[in-house]
PDB file of C-alpha atoms in Angstrom:
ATOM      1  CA  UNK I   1     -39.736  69.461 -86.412  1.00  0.00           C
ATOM      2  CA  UNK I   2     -43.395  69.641 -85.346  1.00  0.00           C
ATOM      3  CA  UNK I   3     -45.634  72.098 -86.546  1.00  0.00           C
ATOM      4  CA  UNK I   4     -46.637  73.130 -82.901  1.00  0.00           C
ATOM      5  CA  UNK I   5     -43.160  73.947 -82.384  1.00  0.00           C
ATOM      6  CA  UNK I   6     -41.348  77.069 -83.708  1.00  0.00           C
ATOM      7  CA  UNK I   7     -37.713  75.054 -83.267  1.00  0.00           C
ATOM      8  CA  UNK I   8     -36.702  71.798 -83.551  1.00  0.00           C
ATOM      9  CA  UNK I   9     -38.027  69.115 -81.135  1.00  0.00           C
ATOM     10  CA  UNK I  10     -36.157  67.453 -78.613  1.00  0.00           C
ATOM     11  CA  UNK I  11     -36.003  63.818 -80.543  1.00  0.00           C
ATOM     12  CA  UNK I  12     -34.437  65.869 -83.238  1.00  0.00           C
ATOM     13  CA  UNK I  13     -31.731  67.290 -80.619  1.00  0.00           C
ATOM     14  CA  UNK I  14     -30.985  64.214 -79.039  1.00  0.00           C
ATOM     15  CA  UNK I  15     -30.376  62.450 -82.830  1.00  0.00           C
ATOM     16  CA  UNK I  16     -28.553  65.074 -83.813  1.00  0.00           C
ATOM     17  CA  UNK I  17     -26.533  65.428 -80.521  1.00  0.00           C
ATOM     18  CA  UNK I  18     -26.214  61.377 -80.718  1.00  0.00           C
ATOM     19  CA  UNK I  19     -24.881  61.447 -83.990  1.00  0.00           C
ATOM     20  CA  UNK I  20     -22.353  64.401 -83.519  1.00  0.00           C
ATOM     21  CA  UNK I  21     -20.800  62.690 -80.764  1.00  0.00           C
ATOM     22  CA  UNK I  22     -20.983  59.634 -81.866  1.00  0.00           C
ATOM     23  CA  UNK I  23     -18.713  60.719 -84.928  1.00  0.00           C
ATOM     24  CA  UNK I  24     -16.721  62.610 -81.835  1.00  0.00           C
ATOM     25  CA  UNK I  25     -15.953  59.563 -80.316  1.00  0.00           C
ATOM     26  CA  UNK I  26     -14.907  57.803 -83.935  1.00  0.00           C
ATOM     27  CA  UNK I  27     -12.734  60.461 -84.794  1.00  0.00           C
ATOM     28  CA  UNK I  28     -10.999  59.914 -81.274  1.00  0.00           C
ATOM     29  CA  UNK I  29     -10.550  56.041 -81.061  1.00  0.00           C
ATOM     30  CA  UNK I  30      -9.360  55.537 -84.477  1.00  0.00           C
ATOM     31  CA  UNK I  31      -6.116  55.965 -83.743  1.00  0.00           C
ATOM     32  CA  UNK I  32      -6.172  53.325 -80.909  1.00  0.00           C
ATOM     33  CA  UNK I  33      -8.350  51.126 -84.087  1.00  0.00           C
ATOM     34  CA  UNK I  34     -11.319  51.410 -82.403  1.00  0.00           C
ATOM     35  CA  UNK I  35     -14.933  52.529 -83.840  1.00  0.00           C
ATOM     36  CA  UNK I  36     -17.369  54.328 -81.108  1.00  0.00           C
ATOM     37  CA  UNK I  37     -19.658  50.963 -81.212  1.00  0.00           C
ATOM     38  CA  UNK I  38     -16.370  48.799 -80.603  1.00  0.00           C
ATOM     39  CA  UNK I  39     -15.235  51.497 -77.962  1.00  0.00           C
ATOM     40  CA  UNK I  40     -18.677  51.115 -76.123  1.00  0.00           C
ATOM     41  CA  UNK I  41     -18.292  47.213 -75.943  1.00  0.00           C
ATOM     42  CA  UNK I  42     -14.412  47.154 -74.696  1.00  0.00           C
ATOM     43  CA  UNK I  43     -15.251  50.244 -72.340  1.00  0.00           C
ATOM     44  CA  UNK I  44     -18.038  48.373 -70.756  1.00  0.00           C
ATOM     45  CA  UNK I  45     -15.932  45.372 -70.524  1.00  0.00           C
ATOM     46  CA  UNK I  46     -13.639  46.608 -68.923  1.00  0.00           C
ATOM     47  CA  UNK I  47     -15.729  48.055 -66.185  1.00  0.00           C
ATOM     48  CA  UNK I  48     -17.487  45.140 -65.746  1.00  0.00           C
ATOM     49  CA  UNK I  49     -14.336  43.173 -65.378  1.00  0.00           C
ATOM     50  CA  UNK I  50     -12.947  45.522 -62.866  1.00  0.00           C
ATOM     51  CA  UNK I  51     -15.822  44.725 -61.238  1.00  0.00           C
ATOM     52  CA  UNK I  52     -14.651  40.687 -60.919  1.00  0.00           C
ATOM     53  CA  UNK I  53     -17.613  39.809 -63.928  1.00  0.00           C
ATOM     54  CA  UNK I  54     -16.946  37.468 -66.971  1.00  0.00           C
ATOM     55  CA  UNK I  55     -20.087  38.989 -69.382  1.00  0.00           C
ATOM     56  CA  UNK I  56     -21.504  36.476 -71.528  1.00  0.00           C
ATOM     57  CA  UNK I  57     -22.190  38.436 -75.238  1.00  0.00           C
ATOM     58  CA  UNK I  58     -25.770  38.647 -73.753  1.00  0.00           C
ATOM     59  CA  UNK I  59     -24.741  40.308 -70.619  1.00  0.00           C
ATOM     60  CA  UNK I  60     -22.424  42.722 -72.295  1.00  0.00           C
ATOM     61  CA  UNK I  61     -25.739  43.330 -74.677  1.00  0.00           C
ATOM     62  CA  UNK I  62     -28.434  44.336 -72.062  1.00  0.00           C
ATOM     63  CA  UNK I  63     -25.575  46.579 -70.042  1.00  0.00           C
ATOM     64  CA  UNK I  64     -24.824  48.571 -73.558  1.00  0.00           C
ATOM     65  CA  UNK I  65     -28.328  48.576 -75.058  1.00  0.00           C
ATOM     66  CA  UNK I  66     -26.921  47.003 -78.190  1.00  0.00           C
ATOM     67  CA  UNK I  67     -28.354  44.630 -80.279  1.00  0.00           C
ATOM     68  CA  UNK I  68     -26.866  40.933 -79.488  1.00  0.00           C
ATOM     69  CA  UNK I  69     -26.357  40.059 -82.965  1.00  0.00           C
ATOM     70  CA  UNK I  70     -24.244  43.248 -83.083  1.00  0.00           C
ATOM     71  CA  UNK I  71     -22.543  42.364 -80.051  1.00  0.00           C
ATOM     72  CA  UNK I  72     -21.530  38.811 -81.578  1.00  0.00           C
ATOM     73  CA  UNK I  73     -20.372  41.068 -84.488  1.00  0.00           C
ATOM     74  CA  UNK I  74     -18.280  43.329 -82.764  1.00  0.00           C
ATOM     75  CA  UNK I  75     -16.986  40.809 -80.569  1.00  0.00           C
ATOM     76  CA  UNK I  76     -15.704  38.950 -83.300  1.00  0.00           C
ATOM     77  CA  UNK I  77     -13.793  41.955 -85.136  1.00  0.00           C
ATOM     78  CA  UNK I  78     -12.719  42.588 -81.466  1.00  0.00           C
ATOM     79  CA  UNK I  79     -11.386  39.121 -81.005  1.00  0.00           C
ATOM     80  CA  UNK I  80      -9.723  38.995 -84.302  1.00  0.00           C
ATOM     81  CA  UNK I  81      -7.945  42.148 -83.233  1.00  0.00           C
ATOM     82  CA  UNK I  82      -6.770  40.685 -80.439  1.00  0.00           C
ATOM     83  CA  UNK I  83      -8.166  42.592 -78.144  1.00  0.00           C
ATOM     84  CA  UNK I  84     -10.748  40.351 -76.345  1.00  0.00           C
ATOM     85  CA  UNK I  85     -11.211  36.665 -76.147  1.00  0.00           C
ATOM     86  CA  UNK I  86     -14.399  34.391 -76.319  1.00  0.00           C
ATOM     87  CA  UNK I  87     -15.125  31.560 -74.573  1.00  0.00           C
ATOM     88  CA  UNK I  88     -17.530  28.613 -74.124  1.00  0.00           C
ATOM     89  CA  UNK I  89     -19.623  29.604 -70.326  1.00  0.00           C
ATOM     90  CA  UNK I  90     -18.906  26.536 -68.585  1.00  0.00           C
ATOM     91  CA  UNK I  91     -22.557  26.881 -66.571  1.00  0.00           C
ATOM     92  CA  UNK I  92     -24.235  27.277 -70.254  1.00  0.00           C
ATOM     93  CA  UNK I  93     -22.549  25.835 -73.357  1.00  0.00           C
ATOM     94  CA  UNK I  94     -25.001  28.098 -75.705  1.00  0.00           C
ATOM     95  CA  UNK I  95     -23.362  30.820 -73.974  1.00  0.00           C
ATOM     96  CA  UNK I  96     -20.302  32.851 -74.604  1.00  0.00           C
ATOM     97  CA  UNK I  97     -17.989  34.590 -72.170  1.00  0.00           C
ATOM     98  CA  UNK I  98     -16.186  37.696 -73.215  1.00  0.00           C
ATOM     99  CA  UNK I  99     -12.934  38.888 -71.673  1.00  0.00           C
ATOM    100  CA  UNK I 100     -10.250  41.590 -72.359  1.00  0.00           C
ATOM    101  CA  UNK I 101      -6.918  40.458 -73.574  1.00  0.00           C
ATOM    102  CA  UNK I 102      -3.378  41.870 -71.723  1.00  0.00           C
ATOM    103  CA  UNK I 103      -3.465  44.198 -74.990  1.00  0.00           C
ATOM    104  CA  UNK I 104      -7.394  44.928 -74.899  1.00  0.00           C
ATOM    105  CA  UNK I 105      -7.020  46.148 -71.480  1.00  0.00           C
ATOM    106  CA  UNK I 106      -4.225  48.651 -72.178  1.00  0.00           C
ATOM    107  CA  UNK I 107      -5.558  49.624 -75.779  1.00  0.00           C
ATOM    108  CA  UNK I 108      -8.986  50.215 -73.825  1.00  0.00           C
ATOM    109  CA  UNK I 109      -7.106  52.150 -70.770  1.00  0.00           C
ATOM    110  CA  UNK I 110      -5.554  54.754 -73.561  1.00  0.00           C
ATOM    111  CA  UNK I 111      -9.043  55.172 -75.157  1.00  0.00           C
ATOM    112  CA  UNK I 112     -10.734  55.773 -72.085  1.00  0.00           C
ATOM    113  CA  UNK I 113      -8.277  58.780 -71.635  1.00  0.00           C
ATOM    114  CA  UNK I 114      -9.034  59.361 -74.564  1.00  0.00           C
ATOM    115  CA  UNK I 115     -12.785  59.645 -74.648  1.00  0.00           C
ATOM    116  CA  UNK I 116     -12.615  61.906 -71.136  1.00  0.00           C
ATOM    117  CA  UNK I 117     -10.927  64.218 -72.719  1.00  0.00           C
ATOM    118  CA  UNK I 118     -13.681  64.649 -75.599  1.00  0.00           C
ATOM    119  CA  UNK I 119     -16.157  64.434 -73.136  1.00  0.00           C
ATOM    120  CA  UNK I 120     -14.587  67.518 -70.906  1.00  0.00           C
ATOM    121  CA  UNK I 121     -14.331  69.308 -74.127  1.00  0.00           C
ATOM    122  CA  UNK I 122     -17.881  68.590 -75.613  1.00  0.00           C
ATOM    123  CA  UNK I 123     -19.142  69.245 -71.983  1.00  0.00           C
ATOM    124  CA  UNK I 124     -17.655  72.602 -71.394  1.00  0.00           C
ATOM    125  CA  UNK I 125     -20.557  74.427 -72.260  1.00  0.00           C
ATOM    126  CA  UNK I 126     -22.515  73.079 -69.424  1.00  0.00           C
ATOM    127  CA  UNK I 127     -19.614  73.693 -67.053  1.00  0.00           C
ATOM    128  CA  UNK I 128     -17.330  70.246 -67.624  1.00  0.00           C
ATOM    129  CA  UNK I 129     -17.575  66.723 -66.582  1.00  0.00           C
ATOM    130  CA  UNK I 130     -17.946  67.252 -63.358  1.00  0.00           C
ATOM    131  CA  UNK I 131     -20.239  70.228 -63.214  1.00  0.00           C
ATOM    132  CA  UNK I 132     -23.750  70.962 -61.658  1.00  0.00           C
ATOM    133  CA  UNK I 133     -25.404  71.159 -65.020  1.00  0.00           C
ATOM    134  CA  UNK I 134     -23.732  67.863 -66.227  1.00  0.00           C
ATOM    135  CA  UNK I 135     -25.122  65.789 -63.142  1.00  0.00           C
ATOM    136  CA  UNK I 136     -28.634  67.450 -64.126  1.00  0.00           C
ATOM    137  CA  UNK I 137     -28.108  66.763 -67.896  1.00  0.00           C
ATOM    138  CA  UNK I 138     -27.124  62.979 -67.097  1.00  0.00           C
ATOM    139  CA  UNK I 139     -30.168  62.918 -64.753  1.00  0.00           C
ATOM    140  CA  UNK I 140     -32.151  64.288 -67.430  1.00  0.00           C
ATOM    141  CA  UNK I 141     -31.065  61.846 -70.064  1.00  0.00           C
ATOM    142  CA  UNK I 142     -31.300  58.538 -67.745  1.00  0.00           C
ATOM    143  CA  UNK I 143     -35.059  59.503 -66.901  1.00  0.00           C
ATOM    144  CA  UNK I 144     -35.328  59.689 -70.505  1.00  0.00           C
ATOM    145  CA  UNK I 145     -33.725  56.032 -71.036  1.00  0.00           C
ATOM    146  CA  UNK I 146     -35.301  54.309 -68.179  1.00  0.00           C
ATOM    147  CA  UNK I 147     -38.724  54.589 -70.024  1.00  0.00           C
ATOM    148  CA  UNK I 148     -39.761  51.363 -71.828  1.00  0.00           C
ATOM    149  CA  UNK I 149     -40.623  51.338 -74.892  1.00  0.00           C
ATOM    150  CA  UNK I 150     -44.059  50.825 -75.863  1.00  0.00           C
ATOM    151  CA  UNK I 151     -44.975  47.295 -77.818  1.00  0.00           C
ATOM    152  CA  UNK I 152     -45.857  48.389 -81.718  1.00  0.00           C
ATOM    153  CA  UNK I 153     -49.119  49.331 -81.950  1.00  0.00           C
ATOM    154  CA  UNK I 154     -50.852  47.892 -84.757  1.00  0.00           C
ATOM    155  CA  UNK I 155     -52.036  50.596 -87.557  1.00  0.00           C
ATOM    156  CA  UNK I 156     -55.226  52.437 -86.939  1.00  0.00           C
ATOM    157  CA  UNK I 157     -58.146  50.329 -86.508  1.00  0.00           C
ATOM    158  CA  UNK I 158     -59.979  53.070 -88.725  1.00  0.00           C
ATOM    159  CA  UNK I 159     -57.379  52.164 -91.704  1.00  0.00           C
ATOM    160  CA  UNK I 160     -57.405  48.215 -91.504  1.00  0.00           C
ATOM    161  CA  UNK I 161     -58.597  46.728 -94.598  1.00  0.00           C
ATOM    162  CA  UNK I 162     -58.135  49.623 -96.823  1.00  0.00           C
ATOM    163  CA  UNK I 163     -55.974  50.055 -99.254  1.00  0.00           C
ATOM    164  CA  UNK I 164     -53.588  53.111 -99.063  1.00  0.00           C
TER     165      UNK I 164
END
C-alpha cells in the first residue's frame, strides 16, 4: 500500500485478485488433471485450433503471455498426459507445432465448462459474465495489458558508484 493512499493500491488488487482466481481456477481443473497454467495453454489451443491454426510453442507463448521456456514445460507434462502432441514445423525445423489430442480436446471441452461456471460465479458481483459492468471491467483490464512495459531502467544515476 502507498502512503498517499488510505487503502490498498490497485497493483495490490489486481495481485491479489490474480492470485485468488488463479487458485479458483486450480481448485476447478484438478479434477479434469489440469493446473490453471496447463488450463491456459490447452484453452488457448483449442481456440486457436478451432480457428484452423497449428501454434508453434512460440505462438502459443506470445497469445498467453507466458514465458516460452514455460510453455516448452507445460507442453511437455501436457504431452506426456496425452493430451497434446508436438511436432517438428515442417517450414522451420527449430520450431515446434503443438496440437490437441482426440482426448485433449474433450478433457479441454469439460474444463472449459468448467471454468465458465467459476467465472459466472466469481463475476456475479458485477452482474455475471455477460453483464454491463463485466464488458467495462474486461475493457478496463485490456487497457491495462496493452501497455508495454518499460525497458529496466538502470539504478539512479545519483547512486552509481556508491556503495549501499
Amino acid at each position: 500500500m502507498s502512503k498517499g493512499s488510505p487503502g490498498p493500491t490497485p497493483g495490490f488488487l489486481v495481485w491479489r485478485l490474480a492470485n485468488k482466481w488463479r487458485v479458483a481456477v486450480d481448485r476447478a481443473v484438478a479434477p479434469l488433471g489440469l493446473t490453471h497454467a496447463q488450463y491456459s495453454l490447452v484453452a488457448s489451443l483449442y481456440g486457436m485450433q478451432r480457428a484452423g491454426e497449428r501454434p508453434s510453442q512460440r505462438r502459443l507463448a506470445d497469445h498467453t503471455g507466458l514465458e516460452a521456456l514455460y510453455v516448452s514445460k507445460l507442453a511437455r507434462a501436457l504431452e506426456s498426459a496425452g493430451l497434446i502432441e508436438r511436432t517438428r514445423d515442417p517450414r522451420d525445423p527449430r520450431a515446434v507445432q503443438l496440437a490437441l489430442t482426440e482426448r485433449g480436446q474433450a478433457v479441454t471441452r469439460q474444463a472449459v465448462e468448467v471454468v465458465q461456471e467459476l467465472l459466472q460465479q466469481l463475476l456475479e458481483p458485477l452482474g455475471g459474465l455477460d453483464a454491463a459492468r463485466t464488458r467495462a471491467f474486461t475493457a478496463e483490464l485490456t487497457a491495462l495489458l496493452d501497455v508495454p512495459l518499460a525497458p529496466s531502467v538502470p539504478h539512479d544515476q545519483s547512486t552509481q558508484g556508491r556503495t549501499p
